[in-house]
Amino acid sequence: MPQINVLVVDDEKEIAELVEIYLVSDGYKVFKAYNADEALLIMKQEEIHLVLLDVMMPGMNGLELCRKIRESSNIPIIMLSAKSADLDKIVGLTGGADDYVTKPFNPLELTARVKSQLRRYTQLNPNSTNEFAGSEINIRNMTINRDNHKVVIEGEDVRLTPIEFEILYLLASHPGKVFSTDEIFEKVWNEKVYEANNTVMVHIRRLRGKMKEDQRENKIITTVWGVGYKIEK
């Protein structure tokens, strides 16, 4: 099995070391950084597959670092924050994060989130094999190739994170079917919805932005008010 490298970025060394203990016990190689500059340097030197990123750090904060990473990489990013308000979660997810965990957290829950994100990322990696490998969807002037994690809309490449890709693939692979936000969450995150949240809506808003839906008269993703979302043929 290939070595999976996880970067933990947190200015609280005790938390970074605690997270390292649990991740190493699950077989991951862990790199630690205590500020954004150290994190960016490690990412230049090492192949990182997932980042655990604290929001509140001196200098460049976690949200700014998340946006910086997103300029060149689609690897999973899980934000860690002592803030639990929905607005803070929305800001983190809008900034490019794939998931958001509130401190204090259960280390076992955190490692479960890590496994979930890595499983999704490796399934979408061009070098991985799965039941959908090589499958391609052509719908509404859009091509979605699961084998190489590539989306092309009207001849233009659209770069998506694994979560965004999964949402788009789910909707496009069931044309005409309306998915509620709870259904999307359970199918894409592979978790039961345990509380009302705006996670799916934030990701769809970000997805629509990358797809330039605001410039399109006939939207690809349709909102069915009070029900959910769909893509028509």
JSON list of C-alpha atoms in Angstrom, two decimals:
[
{"chain": "A", "resi": 1, "resn": "MET", "atom": "CA", "xyz": [0.00, 0.00, 0.00]},
{"chain": "A", "resi": 2, "resn": "PRO", "atom": "CA", "xyz": [1.45, 3.42, -0.94]},
{"chain": "A", "resi": 3, "resn": "GLN", "atom": "CA", "xyz": [2.51, 5.69, 1.90]},
{"chain": "A", "resi": 4, "resn": "ILE", "atom": "CA", "xyz": [-0.07, 8.38, 2.69]},
{"chain": "A", "resi": 5, "resn": "ASN", "atom": "CA", "xyz": [1.39, 11.69, 3.87]},
{"chain": "A", "resi": 6, "resn": "VAL", "atom": "CA", "xyz": [-0.70, 13.98, 6.07]},
{"chain": "A", "resi": 7, "resn": "LEU", "atom": "CA", "xyz": [0.31, 17.55, 6.93]},
{"chain": "A", "resi": 8, "resn": "VAL", "atom": "CA", "xyz": [-0.90, 18.86, 10.30]},
{"chain": "A", "resi": 9, "resn": "VAL", "atom": "CA", "xyz": [-0.77, 22.66, 10.58]},
{"chain": "A", "resi": 10, "resn": "ASP", "atom": "CA", "xyz": [-1.46, 24.02, 14.06]},
{"chain": "A", "resi": 11, "resn": "ASP", "atom": "CA", "xyz": [0.40, 26.57, 16.18]},
{"chain": "A", "resi": 12, "resn": "GLU", "atom": "CA", "xyz": [-0.58, 24.59, 19.31]},
{"chain": "A", "resi": 13, "resn": "LYS", "atom": "CA", "xyz": [2.16, 21.98, 19.40]},
{"chain": "A", "resi": 14, "resn": "GLU", "atom": "CA", "xyz": [0.32, 19.78, 21.90]},
{"chain": "A", "resi": 15, "resn": "ILE", "atom": "CA", "xyz": [-2.64, 19.42, 19.55]},
{"chain": "A", "resi": 16, "resn": "ALA", "atom": "CA", "xyz": [-0.40, 18.75, 16.54]},
{"chain": "A", "resi": 17, "resn": "GLU", "atom": "CA", "xyz": [1.44, 16.04, 18.49]},
{"chain": "A", "resi": 18, "resn": "LEU", "atom": "CA", "xyz": [-1.81, 14.46, 19.72]},
{"chain": "A", "resi": 19, "resn": "VAL", "atom": "CA", "xyz": [-3.17, 14.31, 16.18]},
{"chain": "A", "resi": 20, "resn": "GLU", "atom": "CA", "xyz": [0.15, 12.85, 15.00]},
{"chain": "A", "resi": 21, "resn": "ILE", "atom": "CA", "xyz": [-0.07, 9.99, 17.53]},
{"chain": "A", "resi": 22, "resn": "TYR", "atom": "CA", "xyz": [-3.49, 8.89, 16.26]},
{"chain": "A", "resi": 23, "resn": "LEU", "atom": "CA", "xyz": [-2.63, 9.27, 12.58]},
{"chain": "A", "resi": 24, "resn": "VAL", "atom": "CA", "xyz": [0.66, 7.40, 12.89]},
{"chain": "A", "resi": 25, "resn": "SER", "atom": "CA", "xyz": [-1.14, 4.57, 14.66]},
{"chain": "A", "resi": 26, "resn": "ASP", "atom": "CA", "xyz": [-3.39, 4.31, 11.60]},
{"chain": "A", "resi": 27, "resn": "GLY", "atom": "CA", "xyz": [-0.37, 3.99, 9.33]},
{"chain": "A", "resi": 28, "resn": "TYR", "atom": "CA", "xyz": [-0.05, 7.54, 8.00]},
{"chain": "A", "resi": 29, "resn": "LYS", "atom": "CA", "xyz": [3.19, 9.49, 7.78]},
{"chain": "A", "resi": 30, "resn": "VAL", "atom": "CA", "xyz": [2.72, 12.85, 9.48]},
{"chain": "A", "resi": 31, "resn": "PHE", "atom": "CA", "xyz": [4.44, 16.15, 8.80]},
{"chain": "A", "resi": 32, "resn": "LYS", "atom": "CA", "xyz": [3.87, 18.98, 11.29]},
{"chain": "A", "resi": 33, "resn": "ALA", "atom": "CA", "xyz": [3.97, 22.73, 10.71]},
{"chain": "A", "resi": 34, "resn": "TYR", "atom": "CA", "xyz": [3.28, 25.45, 13.24]},
{"chain": "A", "resi": 35, "resn": "ASN", "atom": "CA", "xyz": [2.63, 28.31, 10.84]},
{"chain": "A", "resi": 36, "resn": "ALA", "atom": "CA", "xyz": [1.73, 28.90, 7.20]},
{"chain": "A", "resi": 37, "resn": "ASP", "atom": "CA", "xyz": [5.30, 29.47, 6.00]},
{"chain": "A", "resi": 38, "resn": "GLU", "atom": "CA", "xyz": [6.43, 26.12, 7.40]},
{"chain": "A", "resi": 39, "resn": "ALA", "atom": "CA", "xyz": [3.40, 24.42, 5.83]},
{"chain": "A", "resi": 40, "resn": "LEU", "atom": "CA", "xyz": [4.05, 25.85, 2.36]},
{"chain": "A", "resi": 41, "resn": "LEU", "atom": "CA", "xyz": [7.71, 24.84, 2.57]},
{"chain": "A", "resi": 42, "resn": "ILE", "atom": "CA", "xyz": [6.80, 21.25, 3.48]},
{"chain": "A", "resi": 43, "resn": "MET", "atom": "CA", "xyz": [4.31, 21.10, 0.61]},
{"chain": "A", "resi": 44, "resn": "LYS", "atom": "CA", "xyz": [7.05, 22.14, -1.81]},
{"chain": "A", "resi": 45, "resn": "GLN", "atom": "CA", "xyz": [9.39, 19.45, -0.51]},
{"chain": "A", "resi": 46, "resn": "GLU", "atom": "CA", "xyz": [6.99, 16.54, 0.10]},
{"chain": "A", "resi": 47, "resn": "GLU", "atom": "CA", "xyz": [4.04, 14.92, -1.65]},
{"chain": "A", "resi": 48, "resn": "ILE", "atom": "CA", "xyz": [1.18, 15.66, 0.73]},
{"chain": "A", "resi": 49, "resn": "HIS", "atom": "CA", "xyz": [-2.13, 13.83, 0.33]},
{"chain": "A", "resi": 50, "resn": "LEU", "atom": "CA", "xyz": [-4.24, 15.61, 2.97]},
{"chain": "A", "resi": 51, "resn": "VAL", "atom": "CA", "xyz": [-3.95, 18.73, 5.16]},
{"chain": "A", "resi": 52, "resn": "LEU", "atom": "CA", "xyz": [-5.38, 19.23, 8.66]},
{"chain": "A", "resi": 53, "resn": "LEU", "atom": "CA", "xyz": [-5.41, 22.98, 9.05]},
{"chain": "A", "resi": 54, "resn": "ASP", "atom": "CA", "xyz": [-6.04, 25.12, 12.12]},
{"chain": "A", "resi": 55, "resn": "VAL", "atom": "CA", "xyz": [-8.00, 28.32, 11.44]},
{"chain": "A", "resi": 56, "resn": "MET", "atom": "CA", "xyz": [-6.50, 30.60, 14.08]},
{"chain": "A", "resi": 57, "resn": "MET", "atom": "CA", "xyz": [-2.76, 31.00, 13.57]},
{"chain": "A", "resi": 58, "resn": "PRO", "atom": "CA", "xyz": [-0.42, 33.99, 13.83]},
{"chain": "A", "resi": 59, "resn": "GLY", "atom": "CA", "xyz": [0.61, 35.58, 10.55]},
{"chain": "A", "resi": 60, "resn": "MET", "atom": "CA", "xyz": [-1.23, 34.01, 7.62]},
{"chain": "A", "resi": 61, "resn": "ASN", "atom": "CA", "xyz": [-4.27, 32.32, 9.16]},
{"chain": "A", "resi": 62, "resn": "GLY", "atom": "CA", "xyz": [-5.73, 28.98, 8.19]},
{"chain": "A", "resi": 63, "resn": "LEU", "atom": "CA", "xyz": [-8.37, 30.42, 5.87]},
{"chain": "A", "resi": 64, "resn": "GLU", "atom": "CA", "xyz": [-5.76, 32.37, 3.92]},
{"chain": "A", "resi": 65, "resn": "LEU", "atom": "CA", "xyz": [-3.48, 29.32, 3.78]},
{"chain": "A", "resi": 66, "resn": "CYS", "atom": "CA", "xyz": [-6.38, 27.18, 2.56]},
{"chain": "A", "resi": 67, "resn": "ARG", "atom": "CA", "xyz": [-7.01, 29.58, -0.33]},
{"chain": "A", "resi": 68, "resn": "LYS", "atom": "CA", "xyz": [-3.27, 29.62, -1.08]},
{"chain": "A", "resi": 69, "resn": "ILE", "atom": "CA", "xyz": [-3.14, 25.80, -1.25]},
{"chain": "A", "resi": 70, "resn": "ARG", "atom": "CA", "xyz": [-6.21, 25.75, -3.48]},
{"chain": "A", "resi": 71, "resn": "GLU", "atom": "CA", "xyz": [-4.37, 27.85, -6.07]},
{"chain": "A", "resi": 72, "resn": "SER", "atom": "CA", "xyz": [-2.30, 24.81, -7.01]},
{"chain": "A", "resi": 73, "resn": "SER", "atom": "CA", "xyz": [-3.75, 21.72, -5.34]},
{"chain": "A", "resi": 74, "resn": "ASN", "atom": "CA", "xyz": [-7.05, 19.85, -4.94]},
{"chain": "A", "resi": 75, "resn": "ILE", "atom": "CA", "xyz": [-5.94, 17.57, -2.09]},
{"chain": "A", "resi": 76, "resn": "PRO", "atom": "CA", "xyz": [-8.44, 17.23, 0.78]},
{"chain": "A", "resi": 77, "resn": "ILE", "atom": "CA", "xyz": [-8.29, 19.96, 3.43]},
{"chain": "A", "resi": 78, "resn": "ILE", "atom": "CA", "xyz": [-9.95, 19.58, 6.82]},
{"chain": "A", "resi": 79, "resn": "MET", "atom": "CA", "xyz": [-10.20, 22.77, 8.87]},
{"chain": "A", "resi": 80, "resn": "LEU", "atom": "CA", "xyz": [-9.78, 22.66, 12.65]},
{"chain": "A", "resi": 81, "resn": "SER", "atom": "CA", "xyz": [-11.25, 25.50, 14.69]},
{"chain": "A", "resi": 82, "resn": "ALA", "atom": "CA", "xyz": [-12.43, 26.39, 18.17]},
{"chain": "A", "resi": 83, "resn": "LYS", "atom": "CA", "xyz": [-15.22, 28.38, 16.51]},
{"chain": "A", "resi": 84, "resn": "SER", "atom": "CA", "xyz": [-18.42, 26.42, 16.08]},
{"chain": "A", "resi": 85, "resn": "ALA", "atom": "CA", "xyz": [-20.85, 28.98, 14.62]},
{"chain": "A", "resi": 86, "resn": "ASP", "atom": "CA", "xyz": [-22.40, 28.08, 11.27]},
{"chain": "A", "resi": 87, "resn": "LEU", "atom": "CA", "xyz": [-21.01, 31.28, 9.73]},
{"chain": "A", "resi": 88, "resn": "ASP", "atom": "CA", "xyz": [-17.45, 30.23, 10.61]},
{"chain": "A", "resi": 89, "resn": "LYS", "atom": "CA", "xyz": [-18.02, 26.82, 9.02]},
{"chain": "A", "resi": 90, "resn": "ILE", "atom": "CA", "xyz": [-19.45, 28.42, 5.91]},
{"chain": "A", "resi": 91, "resn": "VAL", "atom": "CA", "xyz": [-16.46, 30.75, 5.61]},
{"chain": "A", "resi": 92, "resn": "GLY", "atom": "CA", "xyz": [-14.09, 27.79, 5.94]},
{"chain": "A", "resi": 93, "resn": "LEU", "atom": "CA", "xyz": [-15.90, 25.66, 3.37]},
{"chain": "A", "resi": 94, "resn": "THR", "atom": "CA", "xyz": [-16.30, 28.57, 0.98]},
{"chain": "A", "resi": 95, "resn": "GLY", "atom": "CA", "xyz": [-12.56, 29.18, 1.22]},
{"chain": "A", "resi": 96, "resn": "GLY", "atom": "CA", "xyz": [-11.88, 25.75, -0.23]},
{"chain": "A", "resi": 97, "resn": "ALA", "atom": "CA", "xyz": [-11.97, 23.32, 2.70]},
{"chain": "A", "resi": 98, "resn": "ASP", "atom": "CA", "xyz": [-13.59, 19.90, 2.24]},
{"chain": "A", "resi": 99, "resn": "ASP", "atom": "CA", "xyz": [-14.58, 19.40, 5.87]},
{"chain": "A", "resi": 100, "resn": "TYR", "atom": "CA", "xyz": [-14.65, 21.31, 9.17]},
{"chain": "A", "resi": 101, "resn": "VAL", "atom": "CA", "xyz": [-14.04, 19.87, 12.65]},
{"chain": "A", "resi": 102, "resn": "THR", "atom": "CA", "xyz": [-14.68, 21.88, 15.80]},
{"chain": "A", "resi": 103, "resn": "LYS", "atom": "CA", "xyz": [-12.26, 21.87, 18.74]},
{"chain": "A", "resi": 104, "resn": "PRO", "atom": "CA", "xyz": [-12.23, 20.18, 21.14]},
{"chain": "A", "resi": 105, "resn": "PHE", "atom": "CA", "xyz": [-12.67, 17.12, 18.95]},
{"chain": "A", "resi": 106, "resn": "ASN", "atom": "CA", "xyz": [-12.71, 13.39, 19.51]},
{"chain": "A", "resi": 107, "resn": "PRO", "atom": "CA", "xyz": [-9.46, 12.09, 17.93]},
{"chain": "A", "resi": 108, "resn": "LEU", "atom": "CA", "xyz": [-11.26, 8.97, 16.71]},
{"chain": "A", "resi": 109, "resn": "GLU", "atom": "CA", "xyz": [-13.86, 11.09, 14.93]},
{"chain": "A", "resi": 110, "resn": "LEU", "atom": "CA", "xyz": [-11.08, 13.16, 13.38]},
{"chain": "A", "resi": 111, "resn": "THR", "atom": "CA", "xyz": [-9.25, 10.09, 12.06]},
{"chain": "A", "resi": 112, "resn": "ALA", "atom": "CA", "xyz": [-12.56, 8.79, 10.67]},
{"chain": "A", "resi": 113, "resn": "ARG", "atom": "CA", "xyz": [-12.98, 12.07, 8.77]},
{"chain": "A", "resi": 114, "resn": "VAL", "atom": "CA", "xyz": [-9.41, 11.76, 7.49]},
{"chain": "A", "resi": 115, "resn": "LYS", "atom": "CA", "xyz": [-10.06, 8.23, 6.24]},
{"chain": "A", "resi": 116, "resn": "SER", "atom": "CA", "xyz": [-13.28, 9.32, 4.54]},
{"chain": "A", "resi": 117, "resn": "GLN", "atom": "CA", "xyz": [-11.60, 12.20, 2.72]},
{"chain": "A", "resi": 118, "resn": "LEU", "atom": "CA", "xyz": [-8.60, 10.11, 1.68]},
{"chain": "A", "resi": 119, "resn": "ARG", "atom": "CA", "xyz": [-10.83, 7.30, 0.43]},
{"chain": "A", "resi": 120, "resn": "ARG", "atom": "CA", "xyz": [-12.69, 9.76, -1.77]},
{"chain": "A", "resi": 121, "resn": "TYR", "atom": "CA", "xyz": [-9.49, 11.38, -2.99]},
{"chain": "A", "resi": 122, "resn": "THR", "atom": "CA", "xyz": [-7.77, 8.11, -3.89]},
{"chain": "A", "resi": 123, "resn": "GLN", "atom": "CA", "xyz": [-10.89, 6.83, -5.65]},
{"chain": "A", "resi": 124, "resn": "LEU", "atom": "CA", "xyz": [-10.76, 9.90, -7.88]},
{"chain": "A", "resi": 125, "resn": "ASN", "atom": "CA", "xyz": [-7.02, 9.67, -8.45]},
{"chain": "A", "resi": 126, "resn": "PRO", "atom": "CA", "xyz": [-6.19, 8.73, -12.05]},
{"chain": "A", "resi": 127, "resn": "ASN", "atom": "CA", "xyz": [-3.92, 5.92, -10.84]},
{"chain": "A", "resi": 128, "resn": "SER", "atom": "CA", "xyz": [-6.55, 4.25, -8.70]},
{"chain": "A", "resi": 129, "resn": "THR", "atom": "CA", "xyz": [-8.99, 1.59, -9.83]},
{"chain": "A", "resi": 130, "resn": "ASN", "atom": "CA", "xyz": [-12.63, 1.34, -8.87]},
{"chain": "A", "resi": 131, "resn": "GLU", "atom": "CA", "xyz": [-15.94, 0.25, -10.31]},
{"chain": "A", "resi": 132, "resn": "PHE", "atom": "CA", "xyz": [-16.41, 3.56, -12.09]},
{"chain": "A", "resi": 133, "resn": "ALA", "atom": "CA", "xyz": [-12.91, 3.77, -13.57]},
{"chain": "A", "resi": 134, "resn": "GLY", "atom": "CA", "xyz": [-12.96, 4.78, -17.20]},
{"chain": "A", "resi": 135, "resn": "SER", "atom": "CA", "xyz": [-16.61, 5.82, -17.09]},
{"chain": "A", "resi": 136, "resn": "GLU", "atom": "CA", "xyz": [-17.55, 9.11, -18.70]},
{"chain": "A", "resi": 137, "resn": "ILE", "atom": "CA", "xyz": [-20.74, 11.15, -18.61]},
{"chain": "A", "resi": 138, "resn": "ASN", "atom": "CA", "xyz": [-21.69, 13.55, -21.41]},
{"chain": "A", "resi": 139, "resn": "ILE", "atom": "CA", "xyz": [-24.58, 15.82, -20.51]},
{"chain": "A", "resi": 140, "resn": "ARG", "atom": "CA", "xyz": [-25.54, 19.45, -21.16]},
{"chain": "A", "resi": 141, "resn": "ASN", "atom": "CA", "xyz": [-22.33, 20.39, -23.06]},
{"chain": "A", "resi": 142, "resn": "MET", "atom": "CA", "xyz": [-20.41, 18.91, -20.13]},
{"chain": "A", "resi": 143, "resn": "THR", "atom": "CA", "xyz": [-18.09, 15.91, -20.00]},
{"chain": "A", "resi": 144, "resn": "ILE", "atom": "CA", "xyz": [-17.25, 14.28, -16.67]},
{"chain": "A", "resi": 145, "resn": "ASN", "atom": "CA", "xyz": [-14.52, 11.64, -16.69]},
{"chain": "A", "resi": 146, "resn": "ARG", "atom": "CA", "xyz": [-14.24, 9.70, -13.45]},
{"chain": "A", "resi": 147, "resn": "ASP", "atom": "CA", "xyz": [-11.03, 7.99, -14.52]},
{"chain": "A", "resi": 148, "resn": "ASN", "atom": "CA", "xyz": [-8.97, 11.17, -14.71]},
{"chain": "A", "resi": 149, "resn": "HIS", "atom": "CA", "xyz": [-11.13, 13.39, -12.47]},
{"chain": "A", "resi": 150, "resn": "LYS", "atom": "CA", "xyz": [-11.62, 15.80, -15.35]},
{"chain": "A", "resi": 151, "resn": "VAL", "atom": "CA", "xyz": [-14.60, 18.04, -16.05]},
{"chain": "A", "resi": 152, "resn": "VAL", "atom": "CA", "xyz": [-14.93, 19.97, -19.31]},
{"chain": "A", "resi": 153, "resn": "ILE", "atom": "CA", "xyz": [-17.80, 22.40, -19.89]},
{"chain": "A", "resi": 154, "resn": "GLU", "atom": "CA", "xyz": [-18.20, 23.90, -23.37]},
{"chain": "A", "resi": 155, "resn": "GLY", "atom": "CA", "xyz": [-14.57, 23.07, -24.12]},
{"chain": "A", "resi": 156, "resn": "GLU", "atom": "CA", "xyz": [-13.20, 24.64, -20.92]},
{"chain": "A", "resi": 157, "resn": "ASP", "atom": "CA", "xyz": [-11.54, 22.62, -18.16]},
{"chain": "A", "resi": 158, "resn": "VAL", "atom": "CA", "xyz": [-13.13, 23.07, -14.73]},
{"chain": "A", "resi": 159, "resn": "ARG", "atom": "CA", "xyz": [-10.89, 22.22, -11.81]},
{"chain": "A", "resi": 160, "resn": "LEU", "atom": "CA", "xyz": [-12.79, 20.74, -8.86]},
{"chain": "A", "resi": 161, "resn": "THR", "atom": "CA", "xyz": [-11.96, 19.40, -5.43]},
{"chain": "A", "resi": 162, "resn": "PRO", "atom": "CA", "xyz": [-12.87, 15.74, -4.75]},
{"chain": "A", "resi": 163, "resn": "ILE", "atom": "CA", "xyz": [-16.02, 16.76, -2.87]},
{"chain": "A", "resi": 164, "resn": "GLU", "atom": "CA", "xyz": [-17.17, 19.11, -5.64]},
{"chain": "A", "resi": 165, "resn": "PHE", "atom": "CA", "xyz": [-16.49, 16.41, -8.23]},
{"chain": "A", "resi": 166, "resn": "GLU", "atom": "CA", "xyz": [-18.48, 13.83, -6.26]},
{"chain": "A", "resi": 167, "resn": "ILE", "atom": "CA", "xyz": [-21.49, 16.14, -5.98]},
{"chain": "A", "resi": 168, "resn": "LEU", "atom": "CA", "xyz": [-21.45, 16.95, -9.69]},
{"chain": "A", "resi": 169, "resn": "TYR", "atom": "CA", "xyz": [-20.94, 13.29, -10.65]},
{"chain": "A", "resi": 170, "resn": "LEU", "atom": "CA", "xyz": [-23.80, 12.20, -8.39]},
{"chain": "A", "resi": 171, "resn": "LEU", "atom": "CA", "xyz": [-26.25, 14.67, -9.94]},
{"chain": "A", "resi": 172, "resn": "ALA", "atom": "CA", "xyz": [-25.10, 14.09, -13.53]},
{"chain": "A", "resi": 173, "resn": "SER", "atom": "CA", "xyz": [-25.20, 10.30, -13.21]},
{"chain": "A", "resi": 174, "resn": "HIS", "atom": "CA", "xyz": [-28.92, 10.48, -12.29]},
{"chain": "A", "resi": 175, "resn": "PRO", "atom": "CA", "xyz": [-30.33, 13.04, -14.76]},
{"chain": "A", "resi": 176, "resn": "GLY", "atom": "CA", "xyz": [-33.72, 14.39, -13.77]},
{"chain": "A", "resi": 177, "resn": "LYS", "atom": "CA", "xyz": [-33.57, 12.98, -10.24]},
{"chain": "A", "resi": 178, "resn": "VAL", "atom": "CA", "xyz": [-33.87, 15.51, -7.44]},
{"chain": "A", "resi": 179, "resn": "PHE", "atom": "CA", "xyz": [-31.49, 14.96, -4.52]},
{"chain": "A", "resi": 180, "resn": "SER", "atom": "CA", "xyz": [-32.18, 16.63, -1.18]},
{"chain": "A", "resi": 181, "resn": "THR", "atom": "CA", "xyz": [-29.25, 18.15, 0.72]},
{"chain": "A", "resi": 182, "resn": "ASP", "atom": "CA", "xyz": [-29.46, 15.29, 3.23]},
{"chain": "A", "resi": 183, "resn": "GLU", "atom": "CA", "xyz": [-29.28, 12.69, 0.44]},
{"chain": "A", "resi": 184, "resn": "ILE", "atom": "CA", "xyz": [-26.30, 14.44, -1.14]},
{"chain": "A", "resi": 185, "resn": "PHE", "atom": "CA", "xyz": [-24.52, 14.61, 2.20]},
{"chain": "A", "resi": 186, "resn": "GLU", "atom": "CA", "xyz": [-25.10, 10.94, 3.00]},
{"chain": "A", "resi": 187, "resn": "LYS", "atom": "CA", "xyz": [-24.03, 9.73, -0.47]},
{"chain": "A", "resi": 188, "resn": "VAL", "atom": "CA", "xyz": [-21.01, 12.00, -0.92]},
{"chain": "A", "resi": 189, "resn": "TRP", "atom": "CA", "xyz": [-19.70, 12.15, 2.65]},
{"chain": "A", "resi": 190, "resn": "ASN", "atom": "CA", "xyz": [-20.77, 8.56, 3.43]},
{"chain": "A", "resi": 191, "resn": "GLU", "atom": "CA", "xyz": [-22.11, 9.73, 6.79]},
{"chain": "A", "resi": 192, "resn": "LYS", "atom": "CA", "xyz": [-25.53, 10.14, 8.29]},
{"chain": "A", "resi": 193, "resn": "VAL", "atom": "CA", "xyz": [-26.70, 13.71, 8.73]},
{"chain": "A", "resi": 194, "resn": "TYR", "atom": "CA", "xyz": [-26.50, 14.26, 12.47]},
{"chain": "A", "resi": 195, "resn": "GLU", "atom": "CA", "xyz": [-27.41, 17.94, 12.59]},
{"chain": "A", "resi": 196, "resn": "ALA", "atom": "CA", "xyz": [-28.87, 20.58, 10.33]},
{"chain": "A", "resi": 197, "resn": "ASN", "atom": "CA", "xyz": [-26.05, 22.36, 8.52]},
{"chain": "A", "resi": 198, "resn": "ASN", "atom": "CA", "xyz": [-25.28, 24.29, 5.35]},
{"chain": "A", "resi": 199, "resn": "THR", "atom": "CA", "xyz": [-22.37, 22.13, 4.23]},
{"chain": "A", "resi": 200, "resn": "VAL", "atom": "CA", "xyz": [-23.94, 20.87, 1.00]},
{"chain": "A", "resi": 201, "resn": "MET", "atom": "CA", "xyz": [-25.32, 24.28, 0.02]},
{"chain": "A", "resi": 202, "resn": "VAL", "atom": "CA", "xyz": [-21.90, 25.89, 0.51]},
{"chain": "A", "resi": 203, "resn": "HIS", "atom": "CA", "xyz": [-20.20, 23.27, -1.67]},
{"chain": "A", "resi": 204, "resn": "ILE", "atom": "CA", "xyz": [-22.84, 23.60, -4.40]},
{"chain": "A", "resi": 205, "resn": "ARG", "atom": "CA", "xyz": [-22.46, 27.38, -4.32]},
{"chain": "A", "resi": 206, "resn": "ARG", "atom": "CA", "xyz": [-18.70, 26.97, -4.75]},
{"chain": "A", "resi": 207, "resn": "LEU", "atom": "CA", "xyz": [-19.23, 24.37, -7.49]},
{"chain": "A", "resi": 208, "resn": "ARG", "atom": "CA", "xyz": [-21.59, 26.67, -9.38]},
{"chain": "A", "resi": 209, "resn": "GLY", "atom": "CA", "xyz": [-19.03, 29.46, -9.16]},
{"chain": "A", "resi": 210, "resn": "LYS", "atom": "CA", "xyz": [-16.35, 27.30, -10.77]},
{"chain": "A", "resi": 211, "resn": "MET", "atom": "CA", "xyz": [-18.83, 26.22, -13.45]},
{"chain": "A", "resi": 212, "resn": "LYS", "atom": "CA", "xyz": [-19.64, 29.91, -14.14]},
{"chain": "A", "resi": 213, "resn": "GLU", "atom": "CA", "xyz": [-23.33, 29.23, -13.69]},
{"chain": "A", "resi": 214, "resn": "ASP", "atom": "CA", "xyz": [-23.99, 32.94, -13.10]},
{"chain": "A", "resi": 215, "resn": "GLN", "atom": "CA", "xyz": [-23.01, 33.58, -16.74]},
{"chain": "A", "resi": 216, "resn": "ARG", "atom": "CA", "xyz": [-25.23, 30.78, -18.10]},
{"chain": "A", "resi": 217, "resn": "GLU", "atom": "CA", "xyz": [-28.84, 31.41, -19.12]},
{"chain": "A", "resi": 218, "resn": "ASN", "atom": "CA", "xyz": [-29.74, 27.72, -18.83]},
{"chain": "A", "resi": 219, "resn": "LYS", "atom": "CA", "xyz": [-28.19, 26.55, -15.57]},
{"chain": "A", "resi": 220, "resn": "ILE", "atom": "CA", "xyz": [-26.67, 23.07, -15.48]},
{"chain": "A", "resi": 221, "resn": "ILE", "atom": "CA", "xyz": [-27.50, 22.52, -11.81]},
{"chain": "A", "resi": 222, "resn": "THR", "atom": "CA", "xyz": [-31.15, 23.30, -11.12]},
{"chain": "A", "resi": 223, "resn": "THR", "atom": "CA", "xyz": [-32.50, 24.17, -7.68]},
{"chain": "A", "resi": 224, "resn": "VAL", "atom": "CA", "xyz": [-35.88, 22.66, -6.90]},
{"chain": "A", "resi": 225, "resn": "TRP", "atom": "CA", "xyz": [-36.97, 24.98, -4.11]},
{"chain": "A", "resi": 226, "resn": "GLY", "atom": "CA", "xyz": [-37.83, 23.23, -0.90]},
{"chain": "A", "resi": 227, "resn": "VAL", "atom": "CA", "xyz": [-36.69, 19.88, -2.27]},
{"chain": "A", "resi": 228, "resn": "GLY", "atom": "CA", "xyz": [-33.08, 19.85, -3.50]},
{"chain": "A", "resi": 229, "resn": "TYR", "atom": "CA", "xyz": [-30.95, 19.87, -6.65]},
{"chain": "A", "resi": 230, "resn": "LYS", "atom": "CA", "xyz": [-30.89, 18.11, -10.02]},
{"chain": "A", "resi": 231, "resn": "ILE", "atom": "CA", "xyz": [-29.30, 18.09, -13.46]},
{"chain": "A", "resi": 232, "resn": "GLU", "atom": "CA", "xyz": [-31.57, 17.59, -16.45]},
{"chain": "A", "resi": 233, "resn": "LYS", "atom": "CA", "xyz": [-30.51, 15.87, -19.67]}
]
